[in-house]
Coordinates of C-alpha atoms and ligand atoms in Angstrom, one line a residue:
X827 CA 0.0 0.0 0.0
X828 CA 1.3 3.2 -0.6
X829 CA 2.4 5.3 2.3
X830 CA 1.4 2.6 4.3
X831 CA -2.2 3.6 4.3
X832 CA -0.7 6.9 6.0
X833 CA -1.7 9.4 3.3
X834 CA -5.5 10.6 4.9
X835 CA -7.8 12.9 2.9
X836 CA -9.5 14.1 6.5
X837 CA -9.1 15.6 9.5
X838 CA -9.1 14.5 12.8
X839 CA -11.3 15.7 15.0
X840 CA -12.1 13.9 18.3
X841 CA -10.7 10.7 17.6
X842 CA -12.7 11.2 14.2
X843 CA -11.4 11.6 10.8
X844 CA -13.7 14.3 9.4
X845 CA -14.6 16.5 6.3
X846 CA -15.2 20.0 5.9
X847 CA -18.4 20.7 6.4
X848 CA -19.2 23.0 3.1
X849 CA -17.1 19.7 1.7
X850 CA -14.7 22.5 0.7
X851 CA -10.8 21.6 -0.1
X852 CA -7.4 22.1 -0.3
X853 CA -5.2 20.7 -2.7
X854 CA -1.6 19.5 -1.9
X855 CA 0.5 19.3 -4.8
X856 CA 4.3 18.2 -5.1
X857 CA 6.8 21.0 -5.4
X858 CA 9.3 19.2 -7.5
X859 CA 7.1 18.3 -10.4
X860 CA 3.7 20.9 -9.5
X861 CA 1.4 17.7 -10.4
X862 CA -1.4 17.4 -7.4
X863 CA -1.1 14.5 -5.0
X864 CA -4.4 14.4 -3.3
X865 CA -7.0 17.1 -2.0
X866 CA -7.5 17.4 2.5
X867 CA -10.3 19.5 4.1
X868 CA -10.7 22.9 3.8
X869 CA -11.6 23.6 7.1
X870 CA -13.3 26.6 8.7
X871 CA -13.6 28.3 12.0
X872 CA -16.6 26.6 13.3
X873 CA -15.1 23.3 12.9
X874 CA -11.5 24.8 14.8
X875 CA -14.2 25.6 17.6
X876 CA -15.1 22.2 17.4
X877 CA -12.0 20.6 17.4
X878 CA -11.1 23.2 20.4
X879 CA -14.1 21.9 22.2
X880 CA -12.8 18.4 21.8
X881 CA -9.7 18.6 23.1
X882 CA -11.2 20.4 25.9
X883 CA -13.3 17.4 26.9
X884 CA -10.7 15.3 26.6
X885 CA -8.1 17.1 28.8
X886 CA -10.3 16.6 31.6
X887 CA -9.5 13.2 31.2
X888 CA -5.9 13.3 30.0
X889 CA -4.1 15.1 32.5
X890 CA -5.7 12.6 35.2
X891 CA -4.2 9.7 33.7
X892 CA -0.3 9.0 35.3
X893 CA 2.3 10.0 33.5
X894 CA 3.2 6.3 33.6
X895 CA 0.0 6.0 31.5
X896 CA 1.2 8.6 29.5
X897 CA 4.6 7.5 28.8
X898 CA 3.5 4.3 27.3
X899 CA 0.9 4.9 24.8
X900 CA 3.6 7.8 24.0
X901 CA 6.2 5.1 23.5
X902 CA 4.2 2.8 21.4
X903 CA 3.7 6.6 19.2
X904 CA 6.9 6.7 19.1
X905 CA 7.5 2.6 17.9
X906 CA 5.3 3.4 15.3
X907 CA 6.9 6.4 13.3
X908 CA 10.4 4.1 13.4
X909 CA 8.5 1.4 11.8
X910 CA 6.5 3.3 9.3
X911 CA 9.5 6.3 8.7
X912 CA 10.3 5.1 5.2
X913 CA 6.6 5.8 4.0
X914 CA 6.7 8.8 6.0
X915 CA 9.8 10.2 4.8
X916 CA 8.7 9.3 1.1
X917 CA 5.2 11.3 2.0
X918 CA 7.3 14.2 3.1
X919 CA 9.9 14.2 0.3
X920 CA 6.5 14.0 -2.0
X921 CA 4.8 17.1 -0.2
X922 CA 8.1 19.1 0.6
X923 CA 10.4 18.2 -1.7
X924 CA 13.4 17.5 0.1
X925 CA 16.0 15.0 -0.2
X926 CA 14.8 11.3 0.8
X927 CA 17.6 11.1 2.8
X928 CA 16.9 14.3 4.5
X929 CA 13.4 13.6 5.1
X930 CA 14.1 10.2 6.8
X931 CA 16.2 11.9 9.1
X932 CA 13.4 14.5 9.9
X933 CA 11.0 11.8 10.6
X934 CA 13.5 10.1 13.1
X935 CA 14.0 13.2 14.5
X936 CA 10.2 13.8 14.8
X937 CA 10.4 10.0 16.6
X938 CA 13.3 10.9 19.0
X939 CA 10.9 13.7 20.4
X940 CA 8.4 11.0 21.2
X941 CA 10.8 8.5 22.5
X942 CA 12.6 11.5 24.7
X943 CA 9.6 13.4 26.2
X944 CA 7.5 9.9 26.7
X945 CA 10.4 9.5 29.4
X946 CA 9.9 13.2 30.3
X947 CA 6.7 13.1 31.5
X948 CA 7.9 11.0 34.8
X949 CA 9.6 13.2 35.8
X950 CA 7.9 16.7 35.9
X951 CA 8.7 17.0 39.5
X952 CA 7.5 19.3 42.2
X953 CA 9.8 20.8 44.8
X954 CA 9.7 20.6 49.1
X955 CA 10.5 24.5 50.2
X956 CA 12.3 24.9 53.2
X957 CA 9.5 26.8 55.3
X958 CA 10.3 30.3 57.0
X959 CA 7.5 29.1 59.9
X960 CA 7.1 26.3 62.3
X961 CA 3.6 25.8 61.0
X962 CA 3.6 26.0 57.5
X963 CA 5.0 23.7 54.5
X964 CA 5.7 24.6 51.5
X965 CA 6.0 23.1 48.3
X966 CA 5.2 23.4 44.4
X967 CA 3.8 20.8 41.9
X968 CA 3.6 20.9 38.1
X969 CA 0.3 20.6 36.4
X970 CA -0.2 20.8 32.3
X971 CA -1.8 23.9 31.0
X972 CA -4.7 23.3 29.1
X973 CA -5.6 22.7 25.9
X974 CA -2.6 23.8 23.1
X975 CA -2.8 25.1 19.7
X976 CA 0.2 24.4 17.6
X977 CA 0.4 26.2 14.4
X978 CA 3.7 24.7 12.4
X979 CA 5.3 25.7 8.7
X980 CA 6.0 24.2 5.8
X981 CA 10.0 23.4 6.1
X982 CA 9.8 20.8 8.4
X983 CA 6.4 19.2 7.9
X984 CA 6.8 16.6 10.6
X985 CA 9.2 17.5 13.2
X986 CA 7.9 20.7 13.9
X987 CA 4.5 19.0 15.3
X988 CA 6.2 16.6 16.9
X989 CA 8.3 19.3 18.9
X990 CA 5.0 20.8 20.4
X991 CA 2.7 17.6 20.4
X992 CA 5.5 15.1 22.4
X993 CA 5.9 17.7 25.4
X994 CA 2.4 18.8 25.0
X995 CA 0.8 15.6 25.6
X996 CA 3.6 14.3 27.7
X997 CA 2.5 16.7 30.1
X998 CA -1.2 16.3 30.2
X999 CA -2.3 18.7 27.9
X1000 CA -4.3 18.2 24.7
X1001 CA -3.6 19.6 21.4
X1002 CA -4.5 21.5 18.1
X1003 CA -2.5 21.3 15.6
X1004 CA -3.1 23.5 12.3
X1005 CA -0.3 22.5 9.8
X1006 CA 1.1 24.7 7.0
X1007 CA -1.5 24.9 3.9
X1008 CA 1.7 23.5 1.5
X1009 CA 2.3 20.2 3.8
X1010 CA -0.8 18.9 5.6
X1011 CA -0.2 15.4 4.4
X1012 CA 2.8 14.6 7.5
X1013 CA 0.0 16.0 10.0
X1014 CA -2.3 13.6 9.3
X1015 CA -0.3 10.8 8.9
X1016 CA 1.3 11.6 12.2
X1017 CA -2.4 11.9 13.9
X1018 CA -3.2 8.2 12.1
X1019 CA -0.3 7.4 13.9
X1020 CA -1.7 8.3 17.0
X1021 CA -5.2 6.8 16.8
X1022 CA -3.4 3.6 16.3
X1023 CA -0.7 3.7 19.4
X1024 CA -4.0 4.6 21.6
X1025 CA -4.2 7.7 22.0
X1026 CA -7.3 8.7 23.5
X1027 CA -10.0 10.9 21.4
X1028 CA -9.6 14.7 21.1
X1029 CA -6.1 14.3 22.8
X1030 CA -4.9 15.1 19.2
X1031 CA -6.7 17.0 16.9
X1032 CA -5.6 18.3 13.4
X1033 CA -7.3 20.7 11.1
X1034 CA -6.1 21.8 7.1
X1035 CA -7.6 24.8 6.2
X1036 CA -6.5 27.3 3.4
X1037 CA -8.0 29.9 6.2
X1038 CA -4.8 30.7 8.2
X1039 CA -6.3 33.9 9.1
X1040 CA -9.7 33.0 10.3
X1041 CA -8.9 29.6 11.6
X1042 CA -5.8 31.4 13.8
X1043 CA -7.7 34.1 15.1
X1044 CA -9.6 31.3 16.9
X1045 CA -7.0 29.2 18.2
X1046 CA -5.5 32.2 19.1
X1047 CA -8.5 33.5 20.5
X1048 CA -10.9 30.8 22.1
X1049 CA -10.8 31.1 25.9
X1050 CA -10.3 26.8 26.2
X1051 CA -7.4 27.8 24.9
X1052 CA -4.8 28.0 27.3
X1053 CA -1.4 28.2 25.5
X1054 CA -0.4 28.7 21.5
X1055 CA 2.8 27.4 20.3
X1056 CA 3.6 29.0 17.2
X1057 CA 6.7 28.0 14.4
X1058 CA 6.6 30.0 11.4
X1059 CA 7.9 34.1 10.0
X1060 CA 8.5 36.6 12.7
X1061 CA 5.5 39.1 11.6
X1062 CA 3.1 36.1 11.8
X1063 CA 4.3 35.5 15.0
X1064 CA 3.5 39.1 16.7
X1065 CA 0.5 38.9 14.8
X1066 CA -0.1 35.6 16.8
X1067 CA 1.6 36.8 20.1
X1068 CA -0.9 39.7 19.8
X1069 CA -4.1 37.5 19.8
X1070 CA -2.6 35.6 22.4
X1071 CA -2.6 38.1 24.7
X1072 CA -6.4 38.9 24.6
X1073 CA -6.8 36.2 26.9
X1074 CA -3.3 35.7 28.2
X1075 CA -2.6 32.5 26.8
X1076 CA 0.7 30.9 27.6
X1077 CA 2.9 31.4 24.1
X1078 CA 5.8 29.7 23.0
X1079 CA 7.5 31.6 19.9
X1080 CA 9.8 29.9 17.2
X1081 CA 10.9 32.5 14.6
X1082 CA 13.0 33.8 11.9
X1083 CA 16.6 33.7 11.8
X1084 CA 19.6 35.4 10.9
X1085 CA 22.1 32.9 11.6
X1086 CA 25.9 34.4 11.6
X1087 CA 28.9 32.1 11.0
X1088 CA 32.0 33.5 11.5
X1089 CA 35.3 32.0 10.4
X1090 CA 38.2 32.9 12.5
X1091 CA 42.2 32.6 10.7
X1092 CA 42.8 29.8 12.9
X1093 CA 39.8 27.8 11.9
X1094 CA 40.6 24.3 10.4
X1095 CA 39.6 25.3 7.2
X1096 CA 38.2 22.1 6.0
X1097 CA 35.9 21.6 9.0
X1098 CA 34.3 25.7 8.7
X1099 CA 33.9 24.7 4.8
X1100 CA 32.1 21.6 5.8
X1101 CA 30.1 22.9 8.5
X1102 CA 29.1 25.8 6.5
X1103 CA 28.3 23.4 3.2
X1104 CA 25.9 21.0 6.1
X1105 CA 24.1 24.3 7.6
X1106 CA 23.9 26.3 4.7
X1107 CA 22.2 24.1 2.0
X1108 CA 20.1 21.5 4.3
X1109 CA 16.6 21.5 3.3
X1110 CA 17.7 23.6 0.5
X1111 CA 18.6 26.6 2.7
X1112 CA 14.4 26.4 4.1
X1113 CA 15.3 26.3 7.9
X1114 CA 15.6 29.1 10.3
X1115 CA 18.7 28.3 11.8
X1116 CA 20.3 28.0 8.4
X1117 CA 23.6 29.9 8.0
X1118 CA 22.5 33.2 6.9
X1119 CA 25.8 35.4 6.5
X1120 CA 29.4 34.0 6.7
X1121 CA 31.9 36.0 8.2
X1122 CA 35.2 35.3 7.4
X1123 CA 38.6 36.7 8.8
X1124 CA 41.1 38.5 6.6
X1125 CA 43.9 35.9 6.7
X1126 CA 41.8 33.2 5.3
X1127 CA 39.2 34.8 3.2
X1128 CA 40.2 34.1 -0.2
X1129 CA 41.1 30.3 0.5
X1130 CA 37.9 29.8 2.4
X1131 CA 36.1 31.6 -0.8
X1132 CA 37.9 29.2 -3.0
X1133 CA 36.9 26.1 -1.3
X1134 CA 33.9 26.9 -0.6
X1135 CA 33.3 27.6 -3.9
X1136 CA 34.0 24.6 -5.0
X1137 CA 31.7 22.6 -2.3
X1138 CA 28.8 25.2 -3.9
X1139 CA 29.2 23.8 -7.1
X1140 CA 29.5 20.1 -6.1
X1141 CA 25.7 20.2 -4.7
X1142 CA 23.2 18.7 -7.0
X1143 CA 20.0 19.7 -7.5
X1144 CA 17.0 17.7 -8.3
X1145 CA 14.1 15.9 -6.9
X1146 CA 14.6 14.3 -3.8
X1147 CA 13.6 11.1 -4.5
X1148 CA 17.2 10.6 -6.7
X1149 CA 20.0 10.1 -4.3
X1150 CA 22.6 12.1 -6.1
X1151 CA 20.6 15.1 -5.0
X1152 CA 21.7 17.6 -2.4
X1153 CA 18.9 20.1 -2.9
X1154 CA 15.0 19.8 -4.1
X1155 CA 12.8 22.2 -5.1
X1156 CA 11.6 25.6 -2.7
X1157 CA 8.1 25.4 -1.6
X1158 CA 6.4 27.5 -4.1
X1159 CA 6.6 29.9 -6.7
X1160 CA 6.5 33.3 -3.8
X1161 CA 9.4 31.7 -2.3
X1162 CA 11.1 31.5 -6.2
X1163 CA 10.5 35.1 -6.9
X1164 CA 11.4 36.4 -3.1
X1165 CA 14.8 34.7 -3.6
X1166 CA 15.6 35.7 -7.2
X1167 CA 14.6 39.5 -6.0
X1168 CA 17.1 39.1 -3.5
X1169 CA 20.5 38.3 -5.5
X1170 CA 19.5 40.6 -8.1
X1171 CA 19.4 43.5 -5.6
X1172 CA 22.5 42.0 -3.7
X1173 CA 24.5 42.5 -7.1
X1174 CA 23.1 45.7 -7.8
X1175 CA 24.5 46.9 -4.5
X1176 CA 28.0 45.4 -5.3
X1177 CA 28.0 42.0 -4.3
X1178 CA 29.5 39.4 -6.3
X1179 CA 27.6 36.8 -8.1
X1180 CA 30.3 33.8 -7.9
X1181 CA 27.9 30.7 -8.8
X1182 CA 24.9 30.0 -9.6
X1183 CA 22.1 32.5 -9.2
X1184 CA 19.3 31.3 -11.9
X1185 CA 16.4 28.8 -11.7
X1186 CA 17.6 25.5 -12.9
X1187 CA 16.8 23.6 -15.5
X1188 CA 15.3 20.6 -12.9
X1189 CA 12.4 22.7 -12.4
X1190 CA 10.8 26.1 -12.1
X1191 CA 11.2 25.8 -8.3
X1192 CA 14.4 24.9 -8.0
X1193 CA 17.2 27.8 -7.4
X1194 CA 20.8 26.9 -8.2
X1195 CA 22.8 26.7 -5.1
X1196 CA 24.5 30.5 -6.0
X1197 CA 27.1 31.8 -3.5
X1198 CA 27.7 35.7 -3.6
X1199 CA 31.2 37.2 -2.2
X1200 CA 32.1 40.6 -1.0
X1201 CA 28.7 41.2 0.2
X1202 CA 28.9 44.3 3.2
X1203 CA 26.8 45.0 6.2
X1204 CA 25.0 47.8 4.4
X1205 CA 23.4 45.8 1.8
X1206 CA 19.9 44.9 2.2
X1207 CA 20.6 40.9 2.2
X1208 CA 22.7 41.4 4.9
X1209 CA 19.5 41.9 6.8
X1210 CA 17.4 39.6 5.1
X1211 CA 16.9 36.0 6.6
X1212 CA 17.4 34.6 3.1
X1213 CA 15.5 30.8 3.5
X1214 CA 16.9 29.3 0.2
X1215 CA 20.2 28.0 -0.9
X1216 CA 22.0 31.2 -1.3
X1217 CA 25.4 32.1 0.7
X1218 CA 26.7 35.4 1.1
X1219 CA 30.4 35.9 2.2
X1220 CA 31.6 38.7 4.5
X1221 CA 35.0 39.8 5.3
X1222 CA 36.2 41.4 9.0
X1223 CA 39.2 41.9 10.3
X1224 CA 39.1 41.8 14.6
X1225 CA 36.7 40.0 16.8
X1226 CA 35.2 42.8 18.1
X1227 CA 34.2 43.6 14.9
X1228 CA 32.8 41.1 14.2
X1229 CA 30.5 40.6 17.1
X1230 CA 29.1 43.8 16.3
X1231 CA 27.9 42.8 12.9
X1232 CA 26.8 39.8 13.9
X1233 CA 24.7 40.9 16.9
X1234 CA 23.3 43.8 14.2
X1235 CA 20.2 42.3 13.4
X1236 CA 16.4 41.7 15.4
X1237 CA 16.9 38.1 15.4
X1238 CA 19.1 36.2 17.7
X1239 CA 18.3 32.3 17.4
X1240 CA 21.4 30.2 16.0
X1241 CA 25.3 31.5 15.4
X1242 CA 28.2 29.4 14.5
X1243 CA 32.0 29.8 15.2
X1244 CA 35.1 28.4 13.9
X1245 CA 37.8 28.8 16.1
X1246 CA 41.0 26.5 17.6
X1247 CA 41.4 29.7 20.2
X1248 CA 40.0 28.2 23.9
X1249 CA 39.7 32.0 25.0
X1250 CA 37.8 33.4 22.1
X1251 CA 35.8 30.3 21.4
X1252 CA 34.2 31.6 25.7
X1253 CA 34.5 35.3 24.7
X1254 CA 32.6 34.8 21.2
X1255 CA 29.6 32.3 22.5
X1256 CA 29.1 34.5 25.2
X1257 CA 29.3 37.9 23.6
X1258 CA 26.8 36.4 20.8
X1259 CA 23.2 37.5 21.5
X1260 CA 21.7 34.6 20.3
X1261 CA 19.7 31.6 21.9
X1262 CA 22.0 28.6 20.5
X1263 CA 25.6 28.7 19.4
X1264 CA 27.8 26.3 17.0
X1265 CA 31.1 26.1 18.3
X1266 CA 32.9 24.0 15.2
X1267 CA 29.6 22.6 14.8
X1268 CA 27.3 23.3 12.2
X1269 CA 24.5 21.2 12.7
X1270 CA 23.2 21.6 16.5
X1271 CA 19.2 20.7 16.6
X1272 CA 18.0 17.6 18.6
X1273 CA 15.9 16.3 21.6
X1274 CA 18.3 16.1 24.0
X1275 CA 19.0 20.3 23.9
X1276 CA 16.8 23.5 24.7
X1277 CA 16.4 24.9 21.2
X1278 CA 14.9 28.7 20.8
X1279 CA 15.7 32.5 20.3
X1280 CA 16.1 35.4 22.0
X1281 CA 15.4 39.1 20.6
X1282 CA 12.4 39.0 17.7
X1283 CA 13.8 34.8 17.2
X1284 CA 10.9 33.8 20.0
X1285 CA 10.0 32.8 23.3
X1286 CA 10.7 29.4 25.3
X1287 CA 12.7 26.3 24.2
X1288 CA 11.5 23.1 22.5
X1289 CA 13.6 19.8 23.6
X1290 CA 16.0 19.1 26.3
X1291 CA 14.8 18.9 30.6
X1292 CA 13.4 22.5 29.8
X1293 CA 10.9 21.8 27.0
X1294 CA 8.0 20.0 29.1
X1295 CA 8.1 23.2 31.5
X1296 CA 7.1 25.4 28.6
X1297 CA 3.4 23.4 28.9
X1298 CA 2.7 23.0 32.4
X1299 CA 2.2 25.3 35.3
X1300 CA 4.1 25.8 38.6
X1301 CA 1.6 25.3 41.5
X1302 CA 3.0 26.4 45.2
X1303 CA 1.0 25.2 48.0
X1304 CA 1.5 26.8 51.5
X1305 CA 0.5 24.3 54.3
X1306 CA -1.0 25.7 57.8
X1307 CA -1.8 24.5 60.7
X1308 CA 1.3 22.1 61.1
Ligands
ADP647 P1 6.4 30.9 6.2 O1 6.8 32.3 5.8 O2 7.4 30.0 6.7 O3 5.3 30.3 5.3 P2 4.3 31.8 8.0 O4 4.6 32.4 9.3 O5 3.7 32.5 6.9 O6 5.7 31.1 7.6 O7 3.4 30.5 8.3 C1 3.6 29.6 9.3 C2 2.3 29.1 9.8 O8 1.5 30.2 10.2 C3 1.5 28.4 8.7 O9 0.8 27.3 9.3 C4 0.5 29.4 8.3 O10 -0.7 28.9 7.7 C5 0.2 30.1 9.6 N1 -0.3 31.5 9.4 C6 0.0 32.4 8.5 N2 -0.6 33.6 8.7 C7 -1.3 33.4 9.9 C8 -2.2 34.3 10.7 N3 -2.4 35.5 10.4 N4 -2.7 33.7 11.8 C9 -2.4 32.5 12.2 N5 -1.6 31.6 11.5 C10 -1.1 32.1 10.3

């Protein structure tokens, strides 16, 4: 069967898999070929309410059940995306684009999430406070929040629900997830998933709609709603953060990126062209922590430019499902034009177009992997989170320096530095203002670490000790009368 049955043309609505209820729909087509793969509800508003309603009923029941409880129908989720990830990964290569190989390591990573916050959930402890009275104890427990909407991109169809749903429900609470319009198909497979590890009616509930709007003013709005966790563009996130706050919902903020990765003379050259290569161009440049700007020190510019050069051109481009191919197609044709805009205006302000810079011949949506050198803080891509396989080269002379530029932008989730100095490598990571840093490492995301921004990158962590805490509550309880 293909996709092991996992490709669903409904949603899933209280343990239900539902239609729209004007029968209205959205199509999902492939990006690497444009030919439509199936068609998924069209949901509206009334059925988000309904959906919200839903996983309000079944909290009540969820967060009573021990975490024990919890943990194993979690674990059993978690069995079951190992065992199905090859159909998964070839549904999400089919709806996305990416590389196969890519995608199979998304939907593992989407597992590991299960796996990791399945053992979580045991052990959300309270605390015993040392009291300041002879007749009084005090101490704190941890209770979920509520019910959750999740609203997740496009880039990382899977993972990015599972880096809400595993902490959500390991916690207690219950969850609403609206995927991106351009890759609903991982949602739903991923909730078919869940009905079959046991996972209790309306404890997971996802909803397609072409209505991001309407249908997010009311997960953003509904009082049942407790807490939003939002991944996706900055200005949709304040829009978000902004409806939030009518009812003071908990929020939890993933956002745009303007990752800096700076190459010191000292670097081992090889390893900074590598790392660069790996966080550049994965997921064809589509990920928020993606190198944005390359800094690179005097000493070392030009034979870092060379060799990188020559890893640029190496990358092949086609669909994902050949495994030559380093890149697949972008998302859509808006993501096409922004990107083409974007080296144009680089090169009219002086940059240097050193490869690629066309659409290729694969495809109208796929962009050549195109590197541009001599590009300076005052050009406008220097500013620009760029979200496609483009790399721009800056030169700088002294650290200071450099950490200035770096630190000149709104965002502040991911930075990378090369360095073989013990002293800098401390001075650099901390003088960074950024929530996560690469330290001759370029690829730093998984389970086991807090991932998140500060500045306009977001709000709370996913993964790691720290990410269940982001959907419960601390409770203290003062006891008299001792
Ligand atoms: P991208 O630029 O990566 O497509 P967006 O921030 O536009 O990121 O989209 C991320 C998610 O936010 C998607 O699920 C999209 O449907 C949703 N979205 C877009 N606009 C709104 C909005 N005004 N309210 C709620 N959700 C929205």
């Amino acid at each position: 069967m293909q996709f092991n049955g996992l490709m669903r043309d409904a949603c899933y609505i209280n343990g239900e898999w539902v239609k729209s209820s004007d029968n209205k729909t959205l199509k999902v087509t492939n990006p690497a070929n444009s030919e439509p793969i199936t068609e998924v509800p069209d949901l509206g508003v009334e059925d988000a309410r309904l959906a919200i309603e839903a996983a309000d009923r079944a909290f009540q029941l969820w967060k009573k059940r021990t975490a024990k409880e919890r943990a194993a129908i979690m674990h059993r989720w978690f069995q079951l995306i190992v065992e199905n990830a090859d159909a998964l990964a070839e549904l999400l290569t089919t709806e996305q684009g990416k590389p196969l190989r890519e995608a199979k390591g998304e939907v593992l990573s989407c597992a590991s999430f299960f796996e990791w916050f399945s053992e979580e959930a045991k052990r959300t402890y309270g605390e015993n406070i040392p009291s300041n009275t002879q007749s009084t104890r005090l101490l704190t427990i941890k209770q979920p929040v509520g019910v959750v909407s999740a609203i997740t991109p496009w880039n990382f169809p899977i993972s990015m629900i599972a880096r809400k749903a595993a902490p959500a429900i390991a916690a207690g609470c219950t969850i609403v997830i609206k995927p991106a319009e351009d890759t609903p198909l991982c949602a739903l497979a991923l909730a078919a998933l869940a009905e079959q590890a046991g996972v209790p009616a309306g404890v997971i509930n996802v909803i397609t709609t072409t209505r991001p709007v309407d249908v997010g003013h009311e997960l953003c709005t509904n009082p049942l709603v407790r807490k939003v966790s939002f991944t996706g563009s900055t200005p949709v996130g304040k829009i978000i953060l902004g409806l939030a706050a009518s009812t003071v919902k908990k929020a939890s903020m993933e956002l745009g990126g303007n990752a800096p990765f700076i190459v010191f003379d000292d670097a081992d050259l090889d390893a900074a062209v590598a790392g660069a290569i790996a966080s550049k161009y994965r997921n064809a440049g589509q990920t928020c922590i993606c190198t944005n700007r390359i800094y690179v020190q005097d000493g070392i510019y030009d034979a870092f430019a060379q060799r990188y050069q020559a890893a640029v051109e190496s990358l092949k481009i086609g669909s994902g499902f050949d495994a030559d191919n380093d890149i697949g197609p972008l998302i859509n044709h808006a993501a096409i034009t922004k990107i083409n805009s974007m080296v144009q205006q680089a090169v009219e302000q002086g940059a240097t177009l050193a490869s690629g810079g066309k659409i290729d011949p694969a495809g109208e949506l796929f962009y050549q992997p195109t590197l541009l050198t001599q590009v300076t803080d005052e050009m406008d891509i220097a500013q620009a989170e760029l979200f496609g396989p483009i790399s721009t080269l800056f030169r700088f002379s002294a650290e200071e320096e450099v950490i200035k530029s770096a630190n000149n932008t709104p965002y502040g989730l991911a930075a990378y530095v090369y360095t073989r100095d013990i002293g800098r490598v401390w001075r650099v990571s901390e003088a960074l203002e950024y929530g996560m840093v690469g330290v001759n490492e370029g690829m730093i995301s998984n389970e086991l670490a807090p991932f998140g921004g500060v500045k306009e990158s977001g709000i709370g962590r996913e993964g790691s000790k720290h990410g269940i805490d982001d959907y419960m509550e601390l409770k203290y309880i003062c006891m008299g009368g001792i």
